[in-house]
XYZ file of C-alpha atoms in Angstrom:
435
model
C 0.064 -0.419 -0.659
C 1.274 3.453 -1.190
C 1.870 6.371 1.396
C 0.798 9.408 0.234
C 3.662 12.897 0.531
C 2.076 16.105 1.416
C 3.568 19.598 1.605
C 3.212 20.339 5.017
C 2.183 23.363 6.604
C 4.833 25.361 6.276
C 5.104 28.659 7.657
C 2.374 31.131 8.779
C 0.395 32.491 6.255
C 2.311 30.600 2.962
C 0.081 28.339 1.302
C 2.394 27.137 -1.422
C 5.695 26.883 -2.601
C 7.723 25.625 -5.613
C 9.324 22.084 -6.286
C 12.622 23.032 -6.681
C 14.164 19.762 -6.678
C 13.595 16.442 -6.825
C 16.183 14.797 -4.460
C 15.000 11.491 -5.427
C 13.558 9.462 -8.239
C 11.147 7.049 -8.992
C 12.048 3.396 -8.099
C 14.288 4.656 -4.878
C 14.781 3.325 -1.921
C 14.420 5.815 0.511
C 14.681 5.683 5.078
C 12.322 7.406 7.362
C 13.132 11.697 6.844
C 14.924 11.221 4.217
C 14.442 14.352 1.904
C 12.968 13.601 -1.014
C 12.455 16.617 -2.814
C 13.210 20.362 -1.485
C 10.176 22.812 -1.565
C 11.118 26.830 -2.134
C 8.501 29.136 -0.604
C 8.242 33.176 -0.335
C 10.598 33.132 2.848
C 13.851 29.830 2.287
C 13.995 26.321 1.068
C 12.962 23.834 3.027
C 14.289 19.697 2.439
C 10.463 17.312 2.111
C 11.643 14.445 4.427
C 9.763 10.973 3.983
C 7.156 10.167 6.269
C 7.932 6.655 5.888
C 10.618 3.986 4.720
C 9.749 2.095 1.332
C 10.709 3.275 -2.250
C 9.258 6.384 -4.627
C 6.954 4.947 -6.496
C 5.844 8.000 -8.077
C 6.028 12.219 -8.547
C 3.082 13.530 -9.307
C 4.567 17.011 -10.012
C 7.641 18.090 -11.849
C 10.292 20.252 -10.419
C 9.153 23.886 -10.915
C 5.835 23.100 -10.102
C 3.767 25.167 -7.681
C 2.033 23.206 -4.859
C -0.229 23.873 -2.389
C 0.130 23.231 1.340
C -1.129 20.216 1.674
C -1.394 18.911 -1.657
C -0.018 14.716 -2.713
C 2.913 15.561 -4.086
C 4.221 11.399 -4.096
C 3.446 8.140 -3.065
C 6.037 6.048 -1.287
C 5.166 2.437 -1.079
C 6.571 -0.616 0.634
C 9.435 -2.651 -0.715
C 12.959 -2.055 -2.030
C 14.396 -0.334 -4.393
C 13.489 -1.569 -7.758
C 15.410 0.116 -10.842
C 13.412 2.549 -12.688
C 11.156 1.517 -15.734
C 12.358 3.023 -18.225
C 16.131 2.057 -17.794
C 17.519 -0.762 -18.818
C 18.873 -3.716 -17.359
C 23.115 -3.830 -16.819
C 24.560 -5.434 -19.557
C 21.632 -5.761 -22.077
C 21.286 -5.200 -26.365
C 19.669 -2.694 -27.415
C 17.985 -2.395 -30.929
C 21.347 -0.842 -32.470
C 23.499 -3.314 -30.634
C 24.898 -1.215 -28.091
C 25.231 -1.858 -24.533
C 23.336 -0.807 -21.471
C 25.499 0.494 -18.490
C 23.956 1.576 -15.958
C 21.092 2.296 -18.181
C 23.548 5.249 -20.095
C 24.120 3.189 -24.168
C 27.772 2.706 -24.288
C 29.519 1.408 -27.949
C 31.086 -1.431 -27.763
C 35.352 -1.349 -27.984
C 35.910 -1.730 -31.777
C 38.875 -2.319 -33.709
C 41.261 1.307 -32.992
C 39.376 2.431 -30.417
C 41.685 2.940 -27.243
C 40.243 0.120 -24.134
C 41.348 2.866 -21.674
C 39.117 5.485 -22.098
C 36.151 3.962 -22.808
C 36.144 1.678 -19.720
C 36.508 5.665 -17.815
C 33.553 6.707 -19.650
C 31.821 3.793 -18.805
C 32.595 3.108 -15.331
C 31.656 6.748 -14.213
C 27.893 6.042 -14.824
C 27.838 2.744 -13.760
C 29.090 3.524 -9.911
C 27.934 7.004 -9.746
C 24.962 6.097 -11.033
C 22.714 8.173 -7.810
C 24.455 10.942 -8.392
C 21.342 13.429 -7.387
C 21.648 16.449 -10.409
C 19.641 20.689 -10.380
C 18.692 21.243 -13.663
C 21.169 23.782 -13.519
C 23.969 21.838 -12.704
C 22.881 19.089 -15.077
C 22.566 21.740 -17.596
C 26.019 22.590 -17.015
C 27.941 18.948 -17.186
C 26.557 18.577 -20.210
C 26.966 21.974 -22.031
C 30.670 21.626 -20.371
C 31.527 18.030 -20.991
C 32.421 17.924 -17.746
C 32.511 14.041 -16.195
C 30.441 15.070 -12.427
C 31.737 11.868 -11.144
C 35.197 13.219 -10.655
C 33.732 16.353 -9.085
C 33.580 16.849 -5.212
C 30.791 18.639 -4.409
C 30.165 21.617 -1.929
C 27.093 21.730 -1.632
C 24.975 20.227 1.235
C 25.376 16.249 2.023
C 28.195 16.782 -0.853
C 25.884 17.820 -3.285
C 27.343 18.647 -7.065
C 26.743 22.813 -7.273
C 26.842 24.322 -10.576
C 30.372 26.759 -8.919
C 31.913 22.895 -8.808
C 30.953 22.397 -12.093
C 32.537 25.355 -13.222
C 35.667 24.972 -11.897
C 35.781 21.542 -12.640
C 35.229 22.827 -16.368
C 38.057 25.258 -15.911
C 40.797 22.533 -14.811
C 39.951 20.763 -17.483
C 41.311 22.934 -20.003
C 43.753 24.555 -18.248
C 45.469 20.324 -18.446
C 46.841 18.934 -21.358
C 44.929 16.968 -24.143
C 45.371 13.592 -23.615
C 47.172 11.770 -26.813
C 44.689 9.225 -27.853
C 41.611 11.591 -28.257
C 41.774 12.554 -31.686
C 40.496 9.527 -32.366
C 37.549 8.865 -30.397
C 35.275 8.872 -33.515
C 31.792 7.746 -31.871
C 29.668 9.629 -28.664
C 30.646 8.066 -25.622
C 26.715 7.576 -24.635
C 24.131 8.135 -27.634
C 21.273 9.304 -24.346
C 23.330 13.097 -24.222
C 23.120 14.908 -27.130
C 26.068 15.178 -29.215
C 29.321 17.040 -28.814
C 29.064 21.470 -29.723
C 31.628 22.580 -31.497
C 34.099 25.462 -29.715
C 32.446 28.361 -29.526
C 33.551 31.134 -32.026
C 34.668 34.223 -30.366
C 31.873 37.221 -30.286
C 29.398 34.445 -30.356
C 26.160 35.622 -28.327
C 24.140 33.489 -26.162
C 21.071 34.084 -24.190
C 19.366 32.279 -21.548
C 15.959 31.910 -19.926
C 15.896 31.351 -16.173
C 12.943 31.186 -14.226
C 12.917 33.030 -10.932
C 12.849 31.263 -7.598
C 9.839 32.216 -5.224
C 11.926 33.404 -2.929
C 13.680 36.017 -5.553
C 9.896 36.868 -6.545
C 9.489 37.866 -2.994
C 12.205 39.693 -2.918
C 11.728 41.656 -6.214
C 7.519 42.382 -4.949
C 9.065 43.653 -1.377
C 11.809 45.926 -2.197
C 8.933 47.402 -5.158
C 7.003 47.961 -2.603
C 9.144 49.396 -0.270
C 9.717 52.329 -3.414
C 6.399 52.924 -3.919
C 4.916 53.272 -0.162
C 8.153 54.613 1.248
C 9.317 58.175 1.093
C 12.629 57.145 1.281
C 15.748 59.360 2.026
C 19.392 58.540 2.727
C 21.472 59.826 4.753
C 25.607 59.253 5.046
C 28.464 59.667 7.448
C 31.967 58.253 7.598
C 33.639 56.343 11.335
C 36.946 55.926 11.649
C 37.001 52.569 12.744
C 40.800 51.893 14.646
C 39.271 51.809 18.311
C 37.304 48.802 16.697
C 40.131 47.250 14.913
C 42.332 47.615 18.074
C 39.796 46.249 20.474
C 39.216 42.929 18.270
C 43.206 42.611 17.804
C 43.341 42.970 21.675
C 40.688 40.505 22.264
C 39.428 37.820 19.411
C 41.442 34.955 20.948
C 40.945 35.731 24.508
C 36.978 35.911 23.678
C 36.990 32.601 21.086
C 38.902 30.596 23.879
C 35.617 31.466 26.133
C 32.854 32.106 23.413
C 34.030 28.924 20.715
C 33.405 32.456 18.053
C 34.752 35.550 16.516
C 34.830 38.190 17.285
C 33.126 40.069 14.964
C 32.748 43.780 13.323
C 28.273 42.988 13.587
C 28.875 42.512 17.509
C 29.905 46.450 17.592
C 27.053 47.541 15.351
C 24.023 46.044 16.483
C 24.360 47.174 20.439
C 25.644 50.555 18.975
C 22.447 50.790 16.909
C 20.414 49.513 20.032
C 22.501 52.179 21.980
C 21.399 54.762 19.459
C 17.587 53.023 18.741
C 17.382 54.664 22.820
C 17.738 58.116 22.183
C 16.124 58.068 18.679
C 13.214 55.794 19.274
C 11.444 56.434 15.580
C 13.718 54.844 13.794
C 12.439 51.232 15.760
C 9.201 52.177 15.021
C 6.500 51.841 12.039
C 3.933 52.797 10.273
C 0.827 50.638 11.073
C -2.205 52.412 8.684
C -2.687 56.069 10.588
C -0.288 54.690 14.227
C 3.050 54.365 14.682
C 3.999 51.464 16.691
C 7.523 51.978 18.723
C 9.055 48.960 20.764
C 10.996 48.653 23.769
C 13.474 46.502 22.589
C 15.274 45.842 19.052
C 15.078 42.691 16.661
C 17.694 43.275 14.093
C 17.448 41.764 10.979
C 20.832 41.148 9.375
C 21.023 40.556 5.682
C 23.353 37.311 4.921
C 24.121 35.549 1.668
C 22.329 32.696 0.450
C 22.820 31.113 -2.577
C 19.624 31.791 -3.755
C 19.654 35.028 -2.207
C 19.398 37.353 -0.084
C 17.613 36.603 3.459
C 17.166 38.584 6.909
C 16.628 36.536 10.251
C 15.757 37.761 12.820
C 18.648 38.589 15.827
C 15.697 38.991 19.207
C 15.901 41.165 21.778
C 19.112 42.285 20.482
C 19.455 44.938 23.254
C 19.560 42.926 26.077
C 22.171 40.492 24.612
C 25.932 40.284 25.086
C 28.446 40.365 22.532
C 29.282 36.401 22.478
C 25.500 35.682 21.914
C 24.850 38.255 19.185
C 28.047 36.488 17.677
C 26.673 33.039 18.435
C 23.279 34.000 16.529
C 24.199 35.735 13.547
C 27.028 32.754 12.506
C 24.391 30.195 13.265
C 22.225 31.956 10.899
C 25.021 32.339 8.273
C 25.737 28.800 8.424
C 21.762 27.610 8.453
C 21.663 30.236 5.332
C 24.412 27.988 3.041
C 23.060 24.699 4.026
C 19.690 26.167 2.604
C 18.041 24.924 6.466
C 16.467 28.458 7.407
C 12.856 28.469 8.437
C 10.266 31.190 8.128
C 9.685 31.536 11.810
C 14.052 32.928 11.430
C 13.035 35.259 9.570
C 9.574 36.023 10.990
C 9.483 39.597 12.505
C 12.264 42.032 12.737
C 12.538 46.143 13.532
C 15.493 47.431 11.634
C 17.658 45.782 8.853
C 21.640 45.942 9.399
C 23.316 44.824 5.536
C 27.009 44.797 5.192
C 27.890 45.432 2.167
C 31.517 45.758 2.605
C 32.180 41.687 2.526
C 31.861 42.180 -0.738
C 33.643 44.693 -0.983
C 31.060 48.140 -1.631
C 32.020 51.343 -0.921
C 29.088 53.053 -1.073
C 25.446 52.568 -1.668
C 21.974 53.580 -0.833
C 19.857 50.489 0.871
C 16.506 50.111 1.020
C 13.911 49.169 3.867
C 12.243 45.937 4.758
C 8.878 46.595 4.818
C 7.287 47.166 7.601
C 10.278 48.069 8.842
C 11.556 51.822 9.001
C 15.230 51.979 8.808
C 18.317 50.377 7.493
C 22.017 50.461 8.536
C 24.242 50.043 4.904
C 27.844 49.372 6.044
C 30.787 49.445 3.883
C 34.154 48.017 3.271
C 36.830 49.118 5.397
C 39.739 51.322 3.892
C 42.625 54.434 4.432
C 42.204 57.488 4.315
C 43.326 60.513 4.787
C 42.040 62.671 8.140
C 42.121 65.524 9.870
C 42.989 64.256 13.463
C 44.792 67.140 15.711
C 45.502 69.523 12.707
C 47.488 66.446 11.096
C 46.871 64.676 8.208
C 46.972 61.712 8.765
C 45.422 57.584 7.407
C 43.139 56.039 9.578
C 41.092 53.066 8.736
C 37.677 54.543 7.649
C 34.056 53.103 6.546
C 30.725 54.985 5.178
C 27.971 54.504 7.246
C 24.418 55.098 5.025
C 20.920 55.288 6.612
C 18.167 54.880 4.872
C 14.624 55.623 6.125
C 10.652 56.328 6.132
C 10.644 59.678 5.988
C 7.203 59.911 7.660
C 7.933 58.773 10.104
C 11.503 59.548 11.151
C 12.610 63.038 10.154
C 15.408 64.461 8.539
C 17.234 65.267 12.718
C 16.599 61.970 13.638
C 18.142 60.303 11.253
C 21.100 62.379 11.611
C 21.498 61.722 15.073
C 20.800 57.986 14.907
C 23.742 58.015 12.855
C 25.603 60.099 14.565
C 25.146 58.133 17.803
C 26.364 54.940 16.105
C 29.297 56.788 14.777
C 30.046 57.638 18.572
C 29.655 53.962 20.139
C 31.580 52.553 17.387
C 34.137 55.424 17.395
C 34.526 55.001 21.311
C 33.580 51.235 22.064
C 33.915 52.833 26.143
C 30.089 54.306 25.875
C 28.492 50.556 24.607
C 29.984 49.465 28.258
C 28.969 52.960 30.453
C 25.585 52.910 28.124
C 27.058 56.559 27.269
């Protein structure tokens, strides 16, 4: 008797999802709680586990299809795995006399063919027939003519990513061509498309890729912010010397005690919490014809994920220690990379900090994350000449940008807030004595 696999409840207000990738194929064995598919929602990507052990007997939707919460998308049958119906048994003969190895027809060794070359190509599909490749990765493998069995995957659970394929292709181009390569007359795999000629310099190509649900949501929300809020950005620069000195002095004992590196973000979160006490409107939001003020600071920290920018929330940051802040941010960064962030991780948030400096950004005008009213943009640190005590000296400087909703926050309040952050960073002692 088959067991239905349904789309689970994915979070508040989430009613549908997109099938991002099937991780198991029909006929493959699955264990209890083993992921069989990845689902993309408006906020996160989650893996769908199998409710029972058995064999994946049926996929009711294809990758890229939109499914509603509660919909049956697959069925798990009892018993052990069997070969997929479309794959002939290993060693079977096809109508044209080709030998099938792991479902892939290959030419038999013939006169003038290099047996070692055949074995190299033949063994890989047989040994690695269970490789799970996403559509984008599969397309890259075919276009670049690389062997996925020889690629070390850096994705979750060792899965191969598109970047892994590109690196393998680049390494292949740099390697000397084998002597026997020109002797290969017939295609190695009939199921794969014929090898394409080398691209001519100047040739133009286009590729259409459907936007992920996460990217669609990001586009909608950012455009909504521009259409609704009266956006304005104010700038300042900050001397990072004191924070850099503090990190250099305490990074080793800090890491030894707390098991986490002391980063810049902890200083900025504490500085924002301090400044928000003096300028509470920056940590507020508009709701209808009312202003909602918060006596807590839930900081949305922008984190780069494989499929886009996500903003998990560090809650009650105003009462957290440096160590707790750094541990929370590091945990979110790992979950974003692994694709295990949940909708609850990104729910809420009263203020956002975005650090474009890690990518080399010198200056930017960040967009607020509705219904929040402000976002602080951090940028790269670089030495610039500044005047100190009448002398021109080099200092590690960073530009800060505060984008805010002018409907709620006046220019004077925005500038005051940013100056408070600047003062706390240039003199971290203020963070300790609450000044």
